[in-house]
N, CA, C and O atoms as a Tinker XYZ file with bonds, in Angstrom:
   344  protein
     1  N      0.825000   -1.188000    0.000000    73     2
     2  CA     0.000000    0.000000    0.000000    64     1     3
     3  C      0.869000    1.252000    0.000000    63     2     4     5
     4  O      0.591000    2.201000   -0.732000    81     3
     5  N      1.931000    1.257000    0.827000    73     3     6
     6  CA     2.763000    2.456000    0.882000    64     5     7
     7  C      3.445000    2.752000   -0.441000    63     6     8     9
     8  O      3.609000    3.919000   -0.796000    81     7
     9  N      3.847000    1.727000   -1.178000    73     7    10
    10  CA     4.475000    1.987000   -2.475000    64     9    11
    11  C      3.486000    2.647000   -3.421000    63    10    12    13
    12  O      3.868000    3.505000   -4.216000    81    11
    13  N      2.226000    2.259000   -3.345000    73    11    14
    14  CA     1.198000    2.916000   -4.163000    64    13    15
    15  C      1.007000    4.369000   -3.749000    63    14    16    17
    16  O      0.821000    5.240000   -4.598000    81    15
    17  N      1.053000    4.631000   -2.452000    73    15    18
    18  CA     0.942000    6.009000   -1.972000    64    17    19
    19  C      2.115000    6.827000   -2.498000    63    18    20    21
    20  O      1.930000    7.955000   -2.955000    81    19
    21  N      3.314000    6.268000   -2.437000    73    19    22
    22  CA     4.491000    6.961000   -2.961000    64    21    23
    23  C      4.369000    7.262000   -4.441000    63    22    24    25
    24  O      4.684000    8.368000   -4.881000    81    23
    25  N      3.917000    6.295000   -5.205000    73    23    26
    26  CA     3.725000    6.513000   -6.644000    64    25    27
    27  C      2.686000    7.592000   -6.897000    63    26    28    29
    28  O      2.857000    8.427000   -7.785000    81    27
    29  N      1.618000    7.579000   -6.127000    73    27    30
    30  CA     0.572000    8.582000   -6.282000    64    29    31
    31  C      1.107000    9.977000   -5.959000    63    30    32    33
    32  O      0.822000   10.934000   -6.679000    81    31
    33  N      1.877000   10.094000   -4.885000    73    31    34
    34  CA     2.429000   11.396000   -4.518000    64    33    35
    35  C      3.342000   11.944000   -5.607000    63    34    36    37
    36  O      3.284000   13.130000   -5.931000    81    35
    37  N      4.181000   11.089000   -6.170000    73    35    38
    38  CA     5.042000   11.531000   -7.272000    64    37    39
    39  C      4.218000   11.916000   -8.492000    63    38    40    41
    40  O      4.590000   12.833000   -9.225000    81    39
    41  N      3.122000   11.238000   -8.715000    73    39    42
    42  CA     2.256000   11.523000   -9.856000    64    41    43
    43  C      1.584000   12.886000   -9.711000    63    42    44    45
    44  O      1.498000   13.645000  -10.676000    81    43
    45  N      1.110000   13.193000   -8.509000    73    43    46
    46  CA     0.375000   14.451000   -8.352000    64    45    47
    47  C      1.291000   15.662000   -8.195000    63    46    48    49
    48  O      0.851000   16.794000   -8.395000    81    47
    49  N      2.559000   15.440000   -7.841000    73    47    50
    50  CA     3.494000   16.558000   -7.710000    64    49    51
    51  C      4.873000   16.108000   -8.169000    63    50    52    53
    52  O      5.570000   15.383000   -7.458000    81    51
    53  N      5.254000   16.537000   -9.340000    73    51    54
    54  CA     6.522000   16.086000   -9.934000    64    53    55
    55  C      7.739000   16.583000   -9.166000    63    54    56    57
    56  O      8.848000   16.105000   -9.404000    81    55
    57  N      7.560000   17.526000   -8.255000    73    55    58
    58  CA     8.690000   17.995000   -7.443000    64    57    59
    59  C      9.059000   16.995000   -6.356000    63    58    60    61
    60  O     10.163000   17.044000   -5.812000    81    59
    61  N      8.141000   16.090000   -6.038000    73    59    62
    62  CA     8.398000   15.108000   -4.987000    64    61    63
    63  C      9.273000   13.980000   -5.502000    63    62    64    65
    64  O      9.115000   13.510000   -6.628000    81    63
    65  N     10.189000   13.562000   -4.663000    73    63    66
    66  CA    11.017000   12.393000   -4.959000    64    65    67
    67  C     10.841000   11.428000   -3.794000    63    66    68    69
    68  O     11.209000   11.739000   -2.662000    81    67
    69  N     10.289000   10.277000   -4.070000    73    67    70
    70  CA    10.001000    9.289000   -3.039000    64    69    71
    71  C     11.124000    8.250000   -3.014000    63    70    72    73
    72  O     11.504000    7.702000   -4.049000    81    71
    73  N     11.637000    7.994000   -1.834000    73    71    74
    74  CA    12.653000    6.957000   -1.638000    64    73    75
    75  C     11.993000    5.837000   -0.840000    63    74    76    77
    76  O     11.530000    6.062000    0.278000    81    75
    77  N     11.947000    4.653000   -1.399000    73    75    78
    78  CA    11.369000    3.497000   -0.708000    64    77    79
    79  C     12.484000    2.543000   -0.320000    63    78    80    81
    80  O     13.410000    2.305000   -1.096000    81    79
    81  N     12.389000    2.005000    0.874000    73    79    82
    82  CA    13.357000    1.014000    1.327000    64    81    83
    83  C     12.596000   -0.197000    1.855000    63    82    84    85
    84  O     11.403000   -0.114000    2.148000    81    83
    85  N     13.289000   -1.309000    1.970000    73    83    86
    86  CA    12.645000   -2.576000    2.316000    64    85    87
    87  C     12.600000   -2.882000    3.804000    63    86    88    89
    88  O     11.802000   -3.716000    4.232000    81    87
    89  N     13.438000   -2.225000    4.605000    73    87    90
    90  CA    13.447000   -2.561000    6.026000    64    89    91
    91  C     13.769000   -1.333000    6.873000    63    90    92    93
    92  O     14.232000   -0.310000    6.370000    81    91
    93  N     13.513000   -1.466000    8.158000    73    91    94
    94  CA    13.654000   -0.350000    9.078000    64    93    95
    95  C     15.096000    0.091000    9.262000    63    94    96    97
    96  O     15.367000    1.288000    9.360000    81    95
    97  N     16.019000   -0.848000    9.312000    73    95    98
    98  CA    17.426000   -0.504000    9.492000    64    97    99
    99  C     17.928000    0.338000    8.331000    63    98   100   101
   100  O     18.606000    1.344000    8.538000    81    99
   101  N     17.599000   -0.068000    7.118000    73    99   102
   102  CA    17.985000    0.703000    5.937000    64   101   103
   103  C     17.345000    2.082000    5.976000    63   102   104   105
   104  O     17.988000    3.079000    5.647000    81   103
   105  N     16.088000    2.140000    6.377000    73   103   106
   106  CA    15.390000    3.426000    6.453000    64   105   107
   107  C     16.068000    4.353000    7.455000    63   106   108   109
   108  O     16.293000    5.526000    7.157000    81   107
   109  N     16.394000    3.844000    8.632000    73   107   110
   110  CA    17.048000    4.682000    9.638000    64   109   111
   111  C     18.399000    5.183000    9.150000    63   110   112   113
   112  O     18.738000    6.348000    9.359000    81   111
   113  N     19.172000    4.320000    8.503000    73   111   114
   114  CA    20.458000    4.751000    7.947000    64   113   115
   115  C     20.266000    5.825000    6.890000    63   114   116   117
   116  O     21.018000    6.799000    6.852000    81   115
   117  N     19.277000    5.661000    6.041000    73   115   118
   118  CA    18.987000    6.639000    4.989000    64   117   119
   119  C     18.594000    7.983000    5.611000    63   118   120   121
   120  O     19.062000    9.035000    5.175000    81   119
   121  N     17.742000    7.942000    6.620000    73   119   122
   122  CA    17.292000    9.169000    7.287000    64   121   123
   123  C     18.465000    9.886000    7.947000    63   122   124   125
   124  O     18.548000   11.114000    7.904000    81   123
   125  N     19.362000    9.129000    8.552000    73   123   126
   126  CA    20.516000    9.726000    9.246000    64   125   127
   127  C     21.543000   10.319000    8.296000    63   126   128   129
   128  O     22.251000   11.259000    8.659000    81   127
   129  N     21.633000    9.786000    7.086000    73   127   130
   130  CA    22.722000   10.191000    6.196000    64   129   131
   131  C     22.309000   11.032000    5.002000    63   130   132   133
   132  O     23.168000   11.628000    4.352000    81   131
   133  N     21.033000   11.099000    4.695000    73   131   134
   134  CA    20.586000   11.819000    3.498000    64   133   135
   135  C     19.886000   13.116000    3.898000    63   134   136   137
   136  O     18.735000   13.088000    4.335000    81   135
   137  N     20.569000   14.251000    3.753000    73   135   138
   138  CA    19.981000   15.528000    4.172000    64   137   139
   139  C     18.804000   15.972000    3.306000    63   138   140   141
   140  O     18.111000   16.926000    3.658000    81   139
   141  N     18.569000   15.302000    2.187000    73   139   142
   142  CA    17.449000   15.677000    1.316000    64   141   143
   143  C     16.107000   15.178000    1.838000    63   142   144   145
   144  O     15.060000   15.615000    1.358000    81   143
   145  N     16.119000   14.285000    2.796000    73   143   146
   146  CA    14.863000   13.733000    3.313000    64   145   147
   147  C     14.153000   14.800000    4.134000    63   146   148   149
   148  O     14.700000   15.343000    5.094000    81   147
   149  N     12.923000   15.084000    3.729000    73   147   150
   150  CA    12.144000   16.142000    4.376000    64   149   151
   151  C     10.910000   15.621000    5.099000    63   150   152   153
   152  O     10.254000   16.371000    5.821000    81   151
   153  N     10.585000   14.342000    4.913000    73   151   154
   154  CA     9.406000   13.762000    5.557000    64   153   155
   155  C      9.519000   12.239000    5.495000    63   154   156   157
   156  O     10.068000   11.688000    4.541000    81   155
   157  N      8.999000   11.573000    6.512000    73   155   158
   158  CA     8.975000   10.111000    6.539000    64   157   159
   159  C      7.522000    9.647000    6.498000    63   158   160   161
   160  O      6.681000   10.130000    7.257000    81   159
   161  N      7.243000    8.715000    5.612000    73   159   162
   162  CA     5.943000    8.052000    5.540000    64   161   163
   163  C      6.195000    6.587000    5.876000    63   162   164   165
   164  O      6.901000    5.892000    5.146000    81   163
   165  N      5.624000    6.124000    6.966000    73   163   166
   166  CA     5.930000    4.783000    7.458000    64   165   167
   167  C      4.664000    3.989000    7.728000    63   166   168   169
   168  O      3.647000    4.535000    8.155000    81   167
   169  N      4.744000    2.711000    7.475000    73   167   170
   170  CA     3.675000    1.800000    7.864000    64   169   171
   171  C      3.814000    1.504000    9.357000    63   170   172   173
   172  O      4.908000    1.591000    9.915000    81   171
   173  N      2.714000    1.159000    9.988000    73   171   174
   174  CA     2.755000    0.772000   11.399000    64   173   175
   175  C      3.291000   -0.648000   11.557000    63   174   176   177
   176  O      4.065000   -0.921000   12.474000    81   175
   177  N      2.890000   -1.535000   10.684000    73   175   178
   178  CA     3.319000   -2.934000   10.768000    64   177   179
   179  C      4.529000   -3.158000    9.875000    63   178   180   181
   180  O      4.459000   -3.019000    8.654000    81   179
   181  N      5.651000   -3.512000   10.517000    73   179   182
   182  CA     6.890000   -3.782000    9.798000    64   181   183
   183  C      7.531000   -5.027000   10.397000    63   182   184   185
   184  O      7.188000   -5.414000   11.514000    81   183
   185  N      8.451000   -5.659000    9.680000    73   183   186
   186  CA     9.022000   -6.925000   10.147000    64   185   187
   187  C      9.854000   -6.813000   11.426000    63   186   188   189
   188  O      9.724000   -7.658000   12.312000    81   187
   189  N     10.701000   -5.793000   11.541000    73   187   190
   190  CA    11.650000   -5.725000   12.648000    64   189   191
   191  C     11.113000   -4.994000   13.875000    63   190   192   193
   192  O     11.476000   -5.333000   15.002000    81   191
   193  N     10.265000   -4.008000   13.673000    73   191   194
   194  CA     9.721000   -3.220000   14.778000    64   193   195
   195  C      8.412000   -2.599000   14.328000    63   194   196   197
   196  O      8.137000   -2.511000   13.131000    81   195
   197  N      7.610000   -2.171000   15.282000    73   195   198
   198  CA     6.368000   -1.516000   14.875000    64   197   199
   199  C      6.637000   -0.045000   14.553000    63   198   200   201
   200  O      7.718000    0.475000   14.830000    81   199
   201  N      5.670000    0.597000   13.982000    73   199   202
   202  CA     5.833000    1.975000   13.544000    64   201   203
   203  C      6.113000    2.951000   14.668000    63   202   204   205
   204  O      6.805000    3.946000   14.459000    81   203
   205  N      5.585000    2.686000   15.868000    73   203   206
   206  CA     5.840000    3.574000   16.996000    64   205   207
   207  C      7.294000    3.481000   17.457000    63   206   208   209
   208  O      7.904000    4.495000   17.796000    81   207
   209  N      7.840000    2.286000   17.470000    73   207   210
   210  CA     9.253000    2.114000   17.810000    64   209   211
   211  C     10.122000    2.784000   16.759000    63   210   212   213
   212  O     11.106000    3.446000   17.088000    81   211
   213  N      9.757000    2.609000   15.494000    73   211   214
   214  CA    10.492000    3.258000   14.411000    64   213   215
   215  C     10.429000    4.775000   14.565000    63   214   216   217
   216  O     11.441000    5.457000   14.405000    81   215
   217  N      9.252000    5.303000   14.872000    73   215   218
   218  CA     9.093000    6.738000   15.096000    64   217   219
   219  C     10.007000    7.214000   16.220000    63   218   220   221
   220  O     10.637000    8.264000   16.091000    81   219
   221  N     10.094000    6.472000   17.309000    73   219   222
   222  CA    10.972000    6.850000   18.421000    64   221   223
   223  C     12.427000    6.901000   17.978000    63   222   224   225
   224  O     13.161000    7.801000   18.386000    81   223
   225  N     12.860000    5.955000   17.151000    73   223   226
   226  CA    14.234000    5.964000   16.627000    64   225   227
   227  C     14.462000    7.178000   15.729000    63   226   228   229
   228  O     15.508000    7.821000   15.809000    81   227
   229  N     13.498000    7.489000   14.886000    73   227   230
   230  CA    13.622000    8.667000   14.016000    64   229   231
   231  C     13.694000    9.927000   14.869000    63   230   232   233
   232  O     14.530000   10.796000   14.619000    81   231
   233  N     12.833000   10.035000   15.868000    73   231   234
   234  CA    12.805000   11.214000   16.733000    64   233   235
   235  C     14.126000   11.394000   17.476000    63   234   236   237
   236  O     14.549000   12.527000   17.705000    81   235
   237  N     14.783000   10.300000   17.856000    73   235   238
   238  CA    16.061000   10.380000   18.564000    64   237   239
   239  C     17.122000   11.063000   17.709000    63   238   240   241
   240  O     17.999000   11.749000   18.233000    81   239
   241  N     17.043000   10.877000   16.408000    73   239   242
   242  CA    18.039000   11.469000   15.510000    64   241   243
   243  C     17.548000   12.763000   14.866000    63   242   244   245
   244  O     18.325000   13.701000   14.693000    81   243
   245  N     16.291000   12.819000   14.518000    73   243   246
   246  CA    15.719000   13.965000   13.794000    64   245   247
   247  C     14.414000   14.387000   14.474000    63   246   248   249
   248  O     13.331000   14.049000   13.996000    81   247
   249  N     14.511000   15.117000   15.575000    73   247   250
   250  CA    13.306000   15.412000   16.355000    64   249   251
   251  C     12.255000   16.256000   15.640000    63   250   252   253
   252  O     11.090000   16.242000   16.038000    81   251
   253  N     12.634000   16.986000   14.600000    73   251   254
   254  CA    11.680000   17.867000   13.938000    64   253   255
   255  C     11.276000   17.390000   12.539000    63   254   256   257
   256  O     10.526000   18.075000   11.843000    81   255
   257  N     11.760000   16.241000   12.136000    73   255   258
   258  CA    11.432000   15.715000   10.812000    64   257   259
   259  C      9.965000   15.291000   10.773000    63   258   260   261
   260  O      9.545000   14.479000   11.597000    81   259
   261  N      9.176000   15.821000    9.837000    73   259   262
   262  CA     7.775000   15.396000    9.739000    64   261   263
   263  C      7.675000   13.882000    9.526000    63   262   264   265
   264  O      8.454000   13.294000    8.775000    81   263
   265  N      6.714000   13.274000   10.195000    73   263   266
   266  CA     6.566000   11.820000   10.181000    64   265   267
   267  C      5.090000   11.488000   10.048000    63   266   268   269
   268  O      4.274000   11.930000   10.856000    81   267
   269  N      4.750000   10.716000    9.035000    73   267   270
   270  CA     3.376000   10.276000    8.814000    64   269   271
   271  C      3.337000    8.770000    9.034000    63   270   272   273
   272  O      4.025000    8.014000    8.348000    81   271
   273  N      2.535000    8.345000    9.988000    73   271   274
   274  CA     2.398000    6.925000   10.299000    64   273   275
   275  C      1.102000    6.422000    9.684000    63   274   276   277
   276  O      0.020000    6.925000    9.984000    81   275
   277  N      1.229000    5.425000    8.822000    73   275   278
   278  CA     0.087000    4.890000    8.087000    64   277   279
   279  C     -0.233000    3.497000    8.612000    63   278   280   281
   280  O      0.659000    2.666000    8.779000    81   279
   281  N     -1.502000    3.253000    8.869000    73   279   282
   282  CA    -1.904000    1.908000    9.273000    64   281   283
   283  C     -3.364000    1.666000    8.927000    63   282   284   285
   284  O     -4.185000    2.583000    8.934000    81   283
   285  N     -3.661000    0.435000    8.632000    73   283   286
   286  CA    -5.055000    0.040000    8.449000    64   285   287
   287  C     -5.531000   -0.769000    9.647000    63   286   288   289
   288  O     -6.682000   -1.204000    9.695000    81   287
   289  N     -4.637000   -0.969000   10.613000    73   287   290
   290  CA    -4.950000   -1.813000   11.766000    64   289   291
   291  C     -4.861000   -1.046000   13.076000    63   290   292   293
   292  O     -4.742000   -1.662000   14.135000    81   291
   293  N     -4.914000    0.265000   13.034000    73   291   294
   294  CA    -4.740000    1.061000   14.235000    64   293   295
   295  C     -5.979000    1.132000   15.098000    63   294   296   297
   296  O     -7.085000    0.785000   14.683000    81   295
   297  N     -5.758000    1.583000   16.288000    73   295   298
   298  CA    -6.862000    1.850000   17.195000    64   297   299
   299  C     -6.537000    3.132000   17.950000    63   298   300   301
   300  O     -5.500000    3.749000   17.703000    81   299
   301  N     -7.397000    3.533000   18.851000    73   299   302
   302  CA    -7.195000    4.785000   19.570000    64   301   303
   303  C     -5.902000    4.791000   20.380000    63   302   304   305
   304  O     -5.262000    5.835000   20.506000    81   303
   305  N     -5.510000    3.651000   20.928000    73   303   306
   306  CA    -4.278000    3.576000   21.711000    64   305   307
   307  C     -3.056000    3.833000   20.835000    63   306   308   309
   308  O     -2.122000    4.514000   21.260000    81   307
   309  N     -3.055000    3.296000   19.620000    73   307   310
   310  CA    -1.947000    3.525000   18.687000    64   309   311
   311  C     -1.882000    5.003000   18.322000    63   310   312   313
   312  O     -0.800000    5.588000   18.298000    81   311
   313  N     -3.016000    5.601000   18.041000    73   311   314
   314  CA    -3.063000    7.024000   17.691000    64   313   315
   315  C     -2.534000    7.866000   18.849000    63   314   316   317
   316  O     -1.715000    8.760000   18.636000    81   315
   317  N     -2.985000    7.597000   20.056000    73   315   318
   318  CA    -2.545000    8.361000   21.225000    64   317   319
   319  C     -1.044000    8.224000   21.442000    63   318   320   321
   320  O     -0.370000    9.214000   21.729000    81   319
   321  N     -0.511000    7.013000   21.310000    73   319   322
   322  CA     0.923000    6.799000   21.487000    64   321   323
   323  C      1.717000    7.500000   20.395000    63   322   324   325
   324  O      2.775000    8.064000   20.678000    81   323
   325  N      1.244000    7.481000   19.172000    73   323   326
   326  CA     1.929000    8.173000   18.074000    64   325   327
   327  C      1.981000    9.672000   18.341000    63   326   328   329
   328  O      3.008000   10.306000   18.096000    81   327
   329  N      0.910000   10.236000   18.830000    73   327   330
   330  CA     0.888000   11.669000   19.139000    64   329   331
   331  C      1.861000   11.977000   20.271000    63   330   332   333
   332  O      2.581000   12.973000   20.206000    81   331
   333  N      1.897000   11.144000   21.303000    73   331   334
   334  CA     2.833000   11.361000   22.416000    64   333   335
   335  C      4.282000   11.261000   21.953000    63   334   336   337
   336  O      5.136000   12.024000   22.405000    81   335
   337  N      4.559000   10.324000   21.054000    73   335   338
   338  CA     5.926000   10.116000   20.578000    64   337   339
   339  C      6.372000   11.244000   19.654000    63   338   340   341
   340  O      7.561000   11.549000   19.557000    81   339
   341  N      5.427000   11.844000   18.994000    73   339   342
   342  CA     5.759000   12.986000   18.148000    64   341   343
   343  C      5.491000   12.729000   16.722000    63   342   344
   344  O      5.722000   13.601000   15.884000    81   343
């Protein structure tokens, strides 16, 4: 689903460049080393960690980087925790 969202975003605005990675470790390394990254779009369900844990790792390195957490399986507790985490 996220790859489709990325393709759609690039389609509606040609200025956007979407970088997709296959795992959380690669994503964190990319975020830490690529100054062109201006926003993170992440799924909640991932193989190595959940989206909230991933968000906490991103916040530790980039506290002001916009972060969009996408899920089809969320509930109010997930939403509340995501807001608290940032």
